[in-house]
């Protein structure tokens, strides 16, 4: 696991202030590449400083997070994720591909949306040892190698539908013109209902949710660019019927109106 996977998408502007903060994203080994998108690692040191708030927008992915006393499996988070960092600490995460956790879970991924599970609910009682083994490693790559061996040794038989679903979600993220569930269903030769069932089972959220979230991710990226924005044109280009609905959805997800977000970005630039 040596290949970096580039810039994180969906990170809202982090609260600034003095601290040591490290964030790495590393591609998985080949044995897990069909089910794991990447490993991530964060470390912070805020000793002597005020706590800091970090926010990220949701993705249609399950995460396994290893942190002292807080190790859990987290289903898709439907709203923005907020974490207050204080003191010092670190966490190792596994971001599964969309659909990639379904074979491990053995049931519809929607059953853990906006929820979390202890590792032993999925991997058995010996999973309790993983936290200590990972956090005792000498460095980040050692931590990731231990987590990778754990998953590789417990993965079920390959499920060909995982790649189908993961490719669908990747296509939604990459294709800015994809704005309707019907268009996605037609593209893959499925009925709308069959597509919805597949996403409920493998992703944990609806295809409409995924399309909407990635178009809002795009809006955040465009607004953070600092250029003048025609709000009506932006709303229409993202598939909204009018500016009011776009502003409502943006505020619900980001916690600020688009105008407030732009002003905040400019003030901290």
PDB file of C-alpha atoms in Angstrom:
ATOM      1  CA  UNK A   1       0.000   0.000   0.000  1.00  0.00           C
ATOM      2  CA  UNK A   2       2.170   2.825  -1.250  1.00  0.00           C
ATOM      3  CA  UNK A   3       0.131   4.700  -3.855  1.00  0.00           C
ATOM      4  CA  UNK A   4      -1.395   7.949  -2.635  1.00  0.00           C
ATOM      5  CA  UNK A   5      -4.956   8.452  -3.872  1.00  0.00           C
ATOM      6  CA  UNK A   6      -4.905  12.221  -4.063  1.00  0.00           C
ATOM      7  CA  UNK A   7      -7.002  15.036  -2.668  1.00  0.00           C
ATOM      8  CA  UNK A   8      -9.973  14.271  -0.468  1.00  0.00           C
ATOM      9  CA  UNK A   9     -13.328  15.361  -1.865  1.00  0.00           C
ATOM     10  CA  UNK A  10     -16.063  16.831   0.315  1.00  0.00           C
ATOM     11  CA  UNK A  11     -13.871  18.394   3.008  1.00  0.00           C
ATOM     12  CA  UNK A  12     -15.426  21.635   4.152  1.00  0.00           C
ATOM     13  CA  UNK A  13     -13.137  24.455   5.157  1.00  0.00           C
ATOM     14  CA  UNK A  14     -11.556  23.293   8.408  1.00  0.00           C
ATOM     15  CA  UNK A  15     -11.416  25.510  11.457  1.00  0.00           C
ATOM     16  CA  UNK A  16      -8.014  27.120  11.494  1.00  0.00           C
ATOM     17  CA  UNK A  17      -5.654  27.580  14.397  1.00  0.00           C
ATOM     18  CA  UNK A  18      -2.369  26.314  15.786  1.00  0.00           C
ATOM     19  CA  UNK A  19      -2.008  22.555  15.776  1.00  0.00           C
ATOM     20  CA  UNK A  20      -0.137  19.692  14.189  1.00  0.00           C
ATOM     21  CA  UNK A  21      -2.503  17.850  11.847  1.00  0.00           C
ATOM     22  CA  UNK A  22      -1.687  15.017   9.435  1.00  0.00           C
ATOM     23  CA  UNK A  23      -4.060  13.439   6.907  1.00  0.00           C
ATOM     24  CA  UNK A  24      -3.013  10.613   4.573  1.00  0.00           C
ATOM     25  CA  UNK A  25      -5.013   8.612   2.019  1.00  0.00           C
ATOM     26  CA  UNK A  26      -3.423   5.417   0.682  1.00  0.00           C
ATOM     27  CA  UNK A  27      -4.665   2.946  -1.934  1.00  0.00           C
ATOM     28  CA  UNK A  28      -5.353  -0.620  -0.750  1.00  0.00           C
ATOM     29  CA  UNK A  29      -3.350  -3.697  -1.622  1.00  0.00           C
ATOM     30  CA  UNK A  30      -4.486  -5.574  -4.726  1.00  0.00           C
ATOM     31  CA  UNK A  31      -6.165  -8.288  -2.647  1.00  0.00           C
ATOM     32  CA  UNK A  32      -8.662  -5.717  -1.317  1.00  0.00           C
ATOM     33  CA  UNK A  33      -8.917  -3.304  -4.232  1.00  0.00           C
ATOM     34  CA  UNK A  34     -12.301  -4.640  -5.328  1.00  0.00           C
ATOM     35  CA  UNK A  35     -13.931  -3.856  -1.972  1.00  0.00           C
ATOM     36  CA  UNK A  36     -11.809  -1.080  -0.419  1.00  0.00           C
ATOM     37  CA  UNK A  37     -11.542   2.396  -1.919  1.00  0.00           C
ATOM     38  CA  UNK A  38      -8.635   3.545   0.260  1.00  0.00           C
ATOM     39  CA  UNK A  39      -7.178   3.626   3.742  1.00  0.00           C
ATOM     40  CA  UNK A  40      -6.970   6.958   5.542  1.00  0.00           C
ATOM     41  CA  UNK A  41      -5.049   8.141   8.549  1.00  0.00           C
ATOM     42  CA  UNK A  42      -5.337  11.289  10.667  1.00  0.00           C
ATOM     43  CA  UNK A  43      -3.171  12.433  13.536  1.00  0.00           C
ATOM     44  CA  UNK A  44      -3.569  15.626  15.560  1.00  0.00           C
ATOM     45  CA  UNK A  45      -1.778  17.357  18.431  1.00  0.00           C
ATOM     46  CA  UNK A  46      -3.722  20.134  20.137  1.00  0.00           C
ATOM     47  CA  UNK A  47      -2.022  20.009  23.522  1.00  0.00           C
ATOM     48  CA  UNK A  48      -2.115  23.526  24.942  1.00  0.00           C
ATOM     49  CA  UNK A  49      -4.557  24.738  22.286  1.00  0.00           C
ATOM     50  CA  UNK A  50      -8.322  25.068  21.989  1.00  0.00           C
ATOM     51  CA  UNK A  51     -10.299  22.218  20.383  1.00  0.00           C
ATOM     52  CA  UNK A  52     -10.881  22.482  16.634  1.00  0.00           C
ATOM     53  CA  UNK A  53     -13.898  21.472  14.564  1.00  0.00           C
ATOM     54  CA  UNK A  54     -13.537  19.525  11.304  1.00  0.00           C
ATOM     55  CA  UNK A  55     -16.449  18.935   8.933  1.00  0.00           C
ATOM     56  CA  UNK A  56     -16.828  16.731   5.862  1.00  0.00           C
ATOM     57  CA  UNK A  57     -19.669  16.113   3.462  1.00  0.00           C
ATOM     58  CA  UNK A  58     -21.123  12.591   3.328  1.00  0.00           C
ATOM     59  CA  UNK A  59     -20.123   9.978   0.761  1.00  0.00           C
ATOM     60  CA  UNK A  60     -22.028   6.759  -0.054  1.00  0.00           C
ATOM     61  CA  UNK A  61     -19.421   4.593   1.688  1.00  0.00           C
ATOM     62  CA  UNK A  62     -19.092   2.483   4.820  1.00  0.00           C
ATOM     63  CA  UNK A  63     -16.056   3.176   7.010  1.00  0.00           C
ATOM     64  CA  UNK A  64     -14.208   1.032   9.517  1.00  0.00           C
ATOM     65  CA  UNK A  65     -12.516   3.410  11.979  1.00  0.00           C
ATOM     66  CA  UNK A  66      -9.854   2.354  14.459  1.00  0.00           C
ATOM     67  CA  UNK A  67      -9.324   4.830  17.271  1.00  0.00           C
ATOM     68  CA  UNK A  68      -8.483   4.255  20.913  1.00  0.00           C
ATOM     69  CA  UNK A  69     -11.732   3.327  22.683  1.00  0.00           C
ATOM     70  CA  UNK A  70     -13.864   4.386  19.707  1.00  0.00           C
ATOM     71  CA  UNK A  71     -13.310   1.641  17.119  1.00  0.00           C
ATOM     72  CA  UNK A  72     -16.510   1.048  15.130  1.00  0.00           C
ATOM     73  CA  UNK A  73     -17.988   0.309  11.712  1.00  0.00           C
ATOM     74  CA  UNK A  74     -19.910   3.333  10.456  1.00  0.00           C
ATOM     75  CA  UNK A  75     -22.687   3.107   7.892  1.00  0.00           C
ATOM     76  CA  UNK A  76     -23.329   5.852   5.366  1.00  0.00           C
ATOM     77  CA  UNK A  77     -23.777   9.166   7.161  1.00  0.00           C
ATOM     78  CA  UNK A  78     -26.640  11.043   5.511  1.00  0.00           C
ATOM     79  CA  UNK A  79     -25.693  14.482   6.848  1.00  0.00           C
ATOM     80  CA  UNK A  80     -22.373  16.286   7.139  1.00  0.00           C
ATOM     81  CA  UNK A  81     -19.951  14.695   9.580  1.00  0.00           C
ATOM     82  CA  UNK A  82     -18.655  16.951  12.349  1.00  0.00           C
ATOM     83  CA  UNK A  83     -15.818  16.039  14.693  1.00  0.00           C
ATOM     84  CA  UNK A  84     -14.320  18.180  17.435  1.00  0.00           C
ATOM     85  CA  UNK A  85     -10.625  17.399  17.867  1.00  0.00           C
ATOM     86  CA  UNK A  86      -8.915  18.021  21.189  1.00  0.00           C
ATOM     87  CA  UNK A  87      -5.760  17.006  23.041  1.00  0.00           C
ATOM     88  CA  UNK A  88      -3.855  14.562  20.827  1.00  0.00           C
ATOM     89  CA  UNK A  89      -4.764  11.360  19.036  1.00  0.00           C
ATOM     90  CA  UNK A  90      -4.906   9.436  15.813  1.00  0.00           C
ATOM     91  CA  UNK A  91      -7.315   7.284  13.832  1.00  0.00           C
ATOM     92  CA  UNK A  92      -6.937   4.783  11.025  1.00  0.00           C
ATOM     93  CA  UNK A  93      -9.861   4.340   8.677  1.00  0.00           C
ATOM     94  CA  UNK A  94     -10.901   1.976   5.910  1.00  0.00           C
ATOM     95  CA  UNK A  95     -13.197   3.534   3.329  1.00  0.00           C
ATOM     96  CA  UNK A  96     -14.972   0.694   1.538  1.00  0.00           C
ATOM     97  CA  UNK A  97     -15.993   1.093  -2.078  1.00  0.00           C
ATOM     98  CA  UNK A  98     -19.665   1.848  -2.534  1.00  0.00           C
ATOM     99  CA  UNK A  99     -21.238  -1.594  -2.164  1.00  0.00           C
ATOM    100  CA  UNK A 100     -17.965  -3.111  -0.972  1.00  0.00           C
ATOM    101  CA  UNK A 101     -19.081  -3.754   2.588  1.00  0.00           C
ATOM    102  CA  UNK A 102     -22.228  -5.684   1.593  1.00  0.00           C
ATOM    103  CA  UNK A 103     -20.445  -9.101   1.409  1.00  0.00           C
ATOM    104  CA  UNK A 104     -18.920  -8.579   4.867  1.00  0.00           C
ATOM    105  CA  UNK A 105     -22.189  -7.408   6.439  1.00  0.00           C
ATOM    106  CA  UNK A 106     -24.323 -10.135   4.904  1.00  0.00           C
ATOM    107  CA  UNK A 107     -27.476  -8.032   4.775  1.00  0.00           C
ATOM    108  CA  UNK A 108     -28.734  -4.784   3.265  1.00  0.00           C
ATOM    109  CA  UNK A 109     -26.305  -1.927   3.924  1.00  0.00           C
ATOM    110  CA  UNK A 110     -29.315   0.346   4.500  1.00  0.00           C
ATOM    111  CA  UNK A 111     -29.728  -1.409   7.876  1.00  0.00           C
ATOM    112  CA  UNK A 112     -26.683   0.487   9.173  1.00  0.00           C
ATOM    113  CA  UNK A 113     -27.254   3.868   7.510  1.00  0.00           C
ATOM    114  CA  UNK A 114     -26.735   6.651  10.076  1.00  0.00           C
ATOM    115  CA  UNK A 115     -25.670   3.979  12.562  1.00  0.00           C
ATOM    116  CA  UNK A 116     -22.553   2.175  13.741  1.00  0.00           C
ATOM    117  CA  UNK A 117     -21.602  -1.315  14.872  1.00  0.00           C
ATOM    118  CA  UNK A 118     -18.837  -2.799  17.000  1.00  0.00           C
ATOM    119  CA  UNK A 119     -16.406  -4.845  14.937  1.00  0.00           C
ATOM    120  CA  UNK A 120     -17.342  -8.132  16.587  1.00  0.00           C
ATOM    121  CA  UNK A 121     -20.910  -7.834  15.265  1.00  0.00           C
ATOM    122  CA  UNK A 122     -19.491  -8.434  11.788  1.00  0.00           C
ATOM    123  CA  UNK A 123     -16.104 -10.079  12.253  1.00  0.00           C
ATOM    124  CA  UNK A 124     -16.494 -12.133  15.440  1.00  0.00           C
ATOM    125  CA  UNK A 125     -15.077 -11.815  18.940  1.00  0.00           C
ATOM    126  CA  UNK A 126     -11.417 -11.891  17.902  1.00  0.00           C
ATOM    127  CA  UNK A 127     -11.990  -8.533  16.191  1.00  0.00           C
ATOM    128  CA  UNK A 128     -11.654  -6.921  19.623  1.00  0.00           C
ATOM    129  CA  UNK A 129      -7.883  -7.421  19.333  1.00  0.00           C
ATOM    130  CA  UNK A 130      -7.554  -5.375  16.153  1.00  0.00           C
ATOM    131  CA  UNK A 131      -7.541  -1.983  17.857  1.00  0.00           C
ATOM    132  CA  UNK A 132      -4.590  -2.851  20.103  1.00  0.00           C
ATOM    133  CA  UNK A 133      -2.650  -4.515  17.290  1.00  0.00           C
ATOM    134  CA  UNK A 134      -3.092  -1.593  14.904  1.00  0.00           C
ATOM    135  CA  UNK A 135      -2.321   1.137  17.419  1.00  0.00           C
ATOM    136  CA  UNK A 136       0.766  -0.736  18.624  1.00  0.00           C
ATOM    137  CA  UNK A 137       2.327  -0.650  15.126  1.00  0.00           C
ATOM    138  CA  UNK A 138       5.494   1.386  14.600  1.00  0.00           C
ATOM    139  CA  UNK A 139       4.198   3.588  11.784  1.00  0.00           C
ATOM    140  CA  UNK A 140       1.248   4.344   9.549  1.00  0.00           C
ATOM    141  CA  UNK A 141       2.110   1.753   6.924  1.00  0.00           C
ATOM    142  CA  UNK A 142       2.451  -0.897   9.606  1.00  0.00           C
ATOM    143  CA  UNK A 143      -0.979   0.020  10.929  1.00  0.00           C
ATOM    144  CA  UNK A 144      -2.490  -0.242   7.457  1.00  0.00           C
ATOM    145  CA  UNK A 145      -0.794  -3.575   6.784  1.00  0.00           C
ATOM    146  CA  UNK A 146      -2.292  -5.070   9.955  1.00  0.00           C
ATOM    147  CA  UNK A 147      -5.779  -3.817   9.067  1.00  0.00           C
ATOM    148  CA  UNK A 148      -5.395  -5.118   5.500  1.00  0.00           C
ATOM    149  CA  UNK A 149      -4.391  -8.602   6.688  1.00  0.00           C
ATOM    150  CA  UNK A 150      -7.354  -8.608   9.061  1.00  0.00           C
ATOM    151  CA  UNK A 151      -9.814  -7.830   6.265  1.00  0.00           C
ATOM    152  CA  UNK A 152      -8.183 -10.073   3.662  1.00  0.00           C
ATOM    153  CA  UNK A 153      -8.341 -13.021   6.055  1.00  0.00           C
ATOM    154  CA  UNK A 154     -12.050 -12.532   6.691  1.00  0.00           C
ATOM    155  CA  UNK A 155     -13.444 -11.483   3.356  1.00  0.00           C
ATOM    156  CA  UNK A 156     -16.296 -13.544   1.946  1.00  0.00           C
ATOM    157  CA  UNK A 157     -16.524 -14.905  -1.575  1.00  0.00           C
ATOM    158  CA  UNK A 158     -16.363 -12.284  -4.307  1.00  0.00           C
ATOM    159  CA  UNK A 159     -19.694 -10.726  -5.232  1.00  0.00           C
ATOM    160  CA  UNK A 160     -19.756  -9.475  -8.844  1.00  0.00           C
ATOM    161  CA  UNK A 161     -22.509  -6.990  -8.035  1.00  0.00           C
ATOM    162  CA  UNK A 162     -20.070  -4.995  -5.887  1.00  0.00           C
ATOM    163  CA  UNK A 163     -18.105  -3.820  -8.921  1.00  0.00           C
ATOM    164  CA  UNK A 164     -21.317  -3.041 -10.802  1.00  0.00           C
ATOM    165  CA  UNK A 165     -22.588  -0.835  -7.980  1.00  0.00           C
ATOM    166  CA  UNK A 166     -19.190   0.764  -7.329  1.00  0.00           C
ATOM    167  CA  UNK A 167     -18.858   1.664 -11.003  1.00  0.00           C
ATOM    168  CA  UNK A 168     -22.332   3.211 -10.978  1.00  0.00           C
ATOM    169  CA  UNK A 169     -21.474   5.397  -8.004  1.00  0.00           C
ATOM    170  CA  UNK A 170     -18.114   6.387  -9.516  1.00  0.00           C
ATOM    171  CA  UNK A 171     -19.946   7.333 -12.698  1.00  0.00           C
ATOM    172  CA  UNK A 172     -22.332   9.567 -10.755  1.00  0.00           C
ATOM    173  CA  UNK A 173     -19.412  11.313  -9.073  1.00  0.00           C
ATOM    174  CA  UNK A 174     -17.563  11.881 -12.346  1.00  0.00           C
ATOM    175  CA  UNK A 175     -20.419  12.771 -14.721  1.00  0.00           C
ATOM    176  CA  UNK A 176     -21.724  16.244 -13.945  1.00  0.00           C
ATOM    177  CA  UNK A 177     -24.495  15.863 -16.512  1.00  0.00           C
ATOM    178  CA  UNK A 178     -26.072  12.929 -14.667  1.00  0.00           C
ATOM    179  CA  UNK A 179     -28.938  14.519 -12.766  1.00  0.00           C
ATOM    180  CA  UNK A 180     -31.807  12.021 -12.846  1.00  0.00           C
ATOM    181  CA  UNK A 181     -32.319   8.505 -11.512  1.00  0.00           C
ATOM    182  CA  UNK A 182     -34.104   7.550 -14.727  1.00  0.00           C
ATOM    183  CA  UNK A 183     -31.014   8.451 -16.760  1.00  0.00           C
ATOM    184  CA  UNK A 184     -28.831   6.274 -14.532  1.00  0.00           C
ATOM    185  CA  UNK A 185     -31.259   3.348 -14.811  1.00  0.00           C
ATOM    186  CA  UNK A 186     -31.398   3.649 -18.604  1.00  0.00           C
ATOM    187  CA  UNK A 187     -27.614   3.828 -18.828  1.00  0.00           C
ATOM    188  CA  UNK A 188     -27.276   0.484 -17.047  1.00  0.00           C
ATOM    189  CA  UNK A 189     -30.292  -1.255 -18.563  1.00  0.00           C
ATOM    190  CA  UNK A 190     -32.272  -1.446 -15.313  1.00  0.00           C
ATOM    191  CA  UNK A 191     -35.727  -0.405 -14.277  1.00  0.00           C
ATOM    192  CA  UNK A 192     -35.902   2.450 -11.801  1.00  0.00           C
ATOM    193  CA  UNK A 193     -37.269   0.112  -9.144  1.00  0.00           C
ATOM    194  CA  UNK A 194     -34.506  -2.477  -9.682  1.00  0.00           C
ATOM    195  CA  UNK A 195     -31.903   0.270  -9.376  1.00  0.00           C
ATOM    196  CA  UNK A 196     -33.430   1.526  -6.144  1.00  0.00           C
ATOM    197  CA  UNK A 197     -33.445  -1.988  -4.665  1.00  0.00           C
ATOM    198  CA  UNK A 198     -29.812  -2.509  -5.621  1.00  0.00           C
ATOM    199  CA  UNK A 199     -28.716   0.753  -3.988  1.00  0.00           C
ATOM    200  CA  UNK A 200     -30.734   0.025  -0.844  1.00  0.00           C
ATOM    201  CA  UNK A 201     -29.086  -3.402  -0.578  1.00  0.00           C
ATOM    202  CA  UNK A 202     -25.507  -2.535  -1.517  1.00  0.00           C
ATOM    203  CA  UNK A 203     -24.985   1.197  -0.945  1.00  0.00           C
ATOM    204  CA  UNK A 204     -27.326   1.959   1.917  1.00  0.00           C
ATOM    205  CA  UNK A 205     -28.932   5.046   0.379  1.00  0.00           C
ATOM    206  CA  UNK A 206     -31.010   5.708  -2.721  1.00  0.00           C
ATOM    207  CA  UNK A 207     -29.591   6.556  -6.156  1.00  0.00           C
ATOM    208  CA  UNK A 208     -31.370   9.915  -5.898  1.00  0.00           C
ATOM    209  CA  UNK A 209     -29.486  10.614  -2.646  1.00  0.00           C
ATOM    210  CA  UNK A 210     -26.145   9.756  -4.279  1.00  0.00           C
ATOM    211  CA  UNK A 211     -26.815  11.975  -7.303  1.00  0.00           C
ATOM    212  CA  UNK A 212     -27.922  14.864  -5.106  1.00  0.00           C
ATOM    213  CA  UNK A 213     -24.956  14.595  -2.750  1.00  0.00           C
ATOM    214  CA  UNK A 214     -22.348  14.513  -5.502  1.00  0.00           C
ATOM    215  CA  UNK A 215     -23.935  17.485  -7.262  1.00  0.00           C
ATOM    216  CA  UNK A 216     -23.791  19.366  -3.941  1.00  0.00           C
ATOM    217  CA  UNK A 217     -20.152  18.302  -3.563  1.00  0.00           C
ATOM    218  CA  UNK A 218     -19.621  19.911  -6.948  1.00  0.00           C
ATOM    219  CA  UNK A 219     -21.390  23.075  -5.796  1.00  0.00           C
ATOM    220  CA  UNK A 220     -19.125  23.357  -2.761  1.00  0.00           C
ATOM    221  CA  UNK A 221     -16.030  22.966  -4.946  1.00  0.00           C
ATOM    222  CA  UNK A 222     -17.229  25.629  -7.366  1.00  0.00           C
ATOM    223  CA  UNK A 223     -18.151  28.065  -4.605  1.00  0.00           C
ATOM    224  CA  UNK A 224     -14.816  27.546  -2.868  1.00  0.00           C
ATOM    225  CA  UNK A 225     -13.067  28.574  -6.091  1.00  0.00           C
ATOM    226  CA  UNK A 226     -13.733  32.215  -5.321  1.00  0.00           C
ATOM    227  CA  UNK A 227     -15.211  33.180  -8.713  1.00  0.00           C
ATOM    228  CA  UNK A 228     -18.464  35.109  -9.178  1.00  0.00           C
ATOM    229  CA  UNK A 229     -21.462  32.786  -9.232  1.00  0.00           C
ATOM    230  CA  UNK A 230     -24.803  33.153 -10.969  1.00  0.00           C
ATOM    231  CA  UNK A 231     -26.982  31.345  -8.433  1.00  0.00           C
ATOM    232  CA  UNK A 232     -29.796  30.565 -10.842  1.00  0.00           C
ATOM    233  CA  UNK A 233     -27.446  29.126 -13.467  1.00  0.00           C
ATOM    234  CA  UNK A 234     -25.655  27.080 -10.828  1.00  0.00           C
ATOM    235  CA  UNK A 235     -28.921  25.681  -9.458  1.00  0.00           C
ATOM    236  CA  UNK A 236     -30.166  24.716 -12.919  1.00  0.00           C
ATOM    237  CA  UNK A 237     -26.838  23.127 -13.891  1.00  0.00           C
ATOM    238  CA  UNK A 238     -27.061  20.916 -10.795  1.00  0.00           C
ATOM    239  CA  UNK A 239     -30.530  19.669 -11.695  1.00  0.00           C
ATOM    240  CA  UNK A 240     -32.648  21.951  -9.514  1.00  0.00           C
ATOM    241  CA  UNK A 241     -35.855  23.515 -10.796  1.00  0.00           C
ATOM    242  CA  UNK A 242     -35.107  26.803  -9.098  1.00  0.00           C
ATOM    243  CA  UNK A 243     -32.617  28.626  -6.898  1.00  0.00           C
ATOM    244  CA  UNK A 244     -34.733  28.300  -3.744  1.00  0.00           C
ATOM    245  CA  UNK A 245     -34.615  24.492  -3.713  1.00  0.00           C
ATOM    246  CA  UNK A 246     -30.860  24.517  -4.294  1.00  0.00           C
ATOM    247  CA  UNK A 247     -30.291  26.961  -1.420  1.00  0.00           C
ATOM    248  CA  UNK A 248     -32.498  24.863   0.868  1.00  0.00           C
ATOM    249  CA  UNK A 249     -30.629  21.626   0.142  1.00  0.00           C
ATOM    250  CA  UNK A 250     -27.237  23.342   0.362  1.00  0.00           C
ATOM    251  CA  UNK A 251     -28.034  24.870   3.751  1.00  0.00           C
ATOM    252  CA  UNK A 252     -29.400  21.574   5.065  1.00  0.00           C
ATOM    253  CA  UNK A 253     -26.218  19.715   4.118  1.00  0.00           C
ATOM    254  CA  UNK A 254     -23.507  22.331   4.658  1.00  0.00           C
ATOM    255  CA  UNK A 255     -25.092  24.261   7.531  1.00  0.00           C
ATOM    256  CA  UNK A 256     -24.785  27.596   5.709  1.00  0.00           C
ATOM    257  CA  UNK A 257     -26.420  29.158   2.697  1.00  0.00           C
ATOM    258  CA  UNK A 258     -24.283  29.278  -0.460  1.00  0.00           C
ATOM    259  CA  UNK A 259     -23.737  33.005   0.062  1.00  0.00           C
ATOM    260  CA  UNK A 260     -22.622  32.476   3.663  1.00  0.00           C
ATOM    261  CA  UNK A 261     -20.283  29.721   2.539  1.00  0.00           C
ATOM    262  CA  UNK A 262     -18.702  31.958  -0.118  1.00  0.00           C
ATOM    263  CA  UNK A 263     -18.237  34.803   2.370  1.00  0.00           C
ATOM    264  CA  UNK A 264     -16.692  32.442   4.910  1.00  0.00           C
ATOM    265  CA  UNK A 265     -14.313  31.032   2.311  1.00  0.00           C
ATOM    266  CA  UNK A 266     -13.253  34.532   1.244  1.00  0.00           C
ATOM    267  CA  UNK A 267     -12.698  35.656   4.829  1.00  0.00           C
ATOM    268  CA  UNK A 268     -10.390  32.733   5.620  1.00  0.00           C
ATOM    269  CA  UNK A 269      -8.453  32.844   2.324  1.00  0.00           C
TER     270      UNK A 269
END
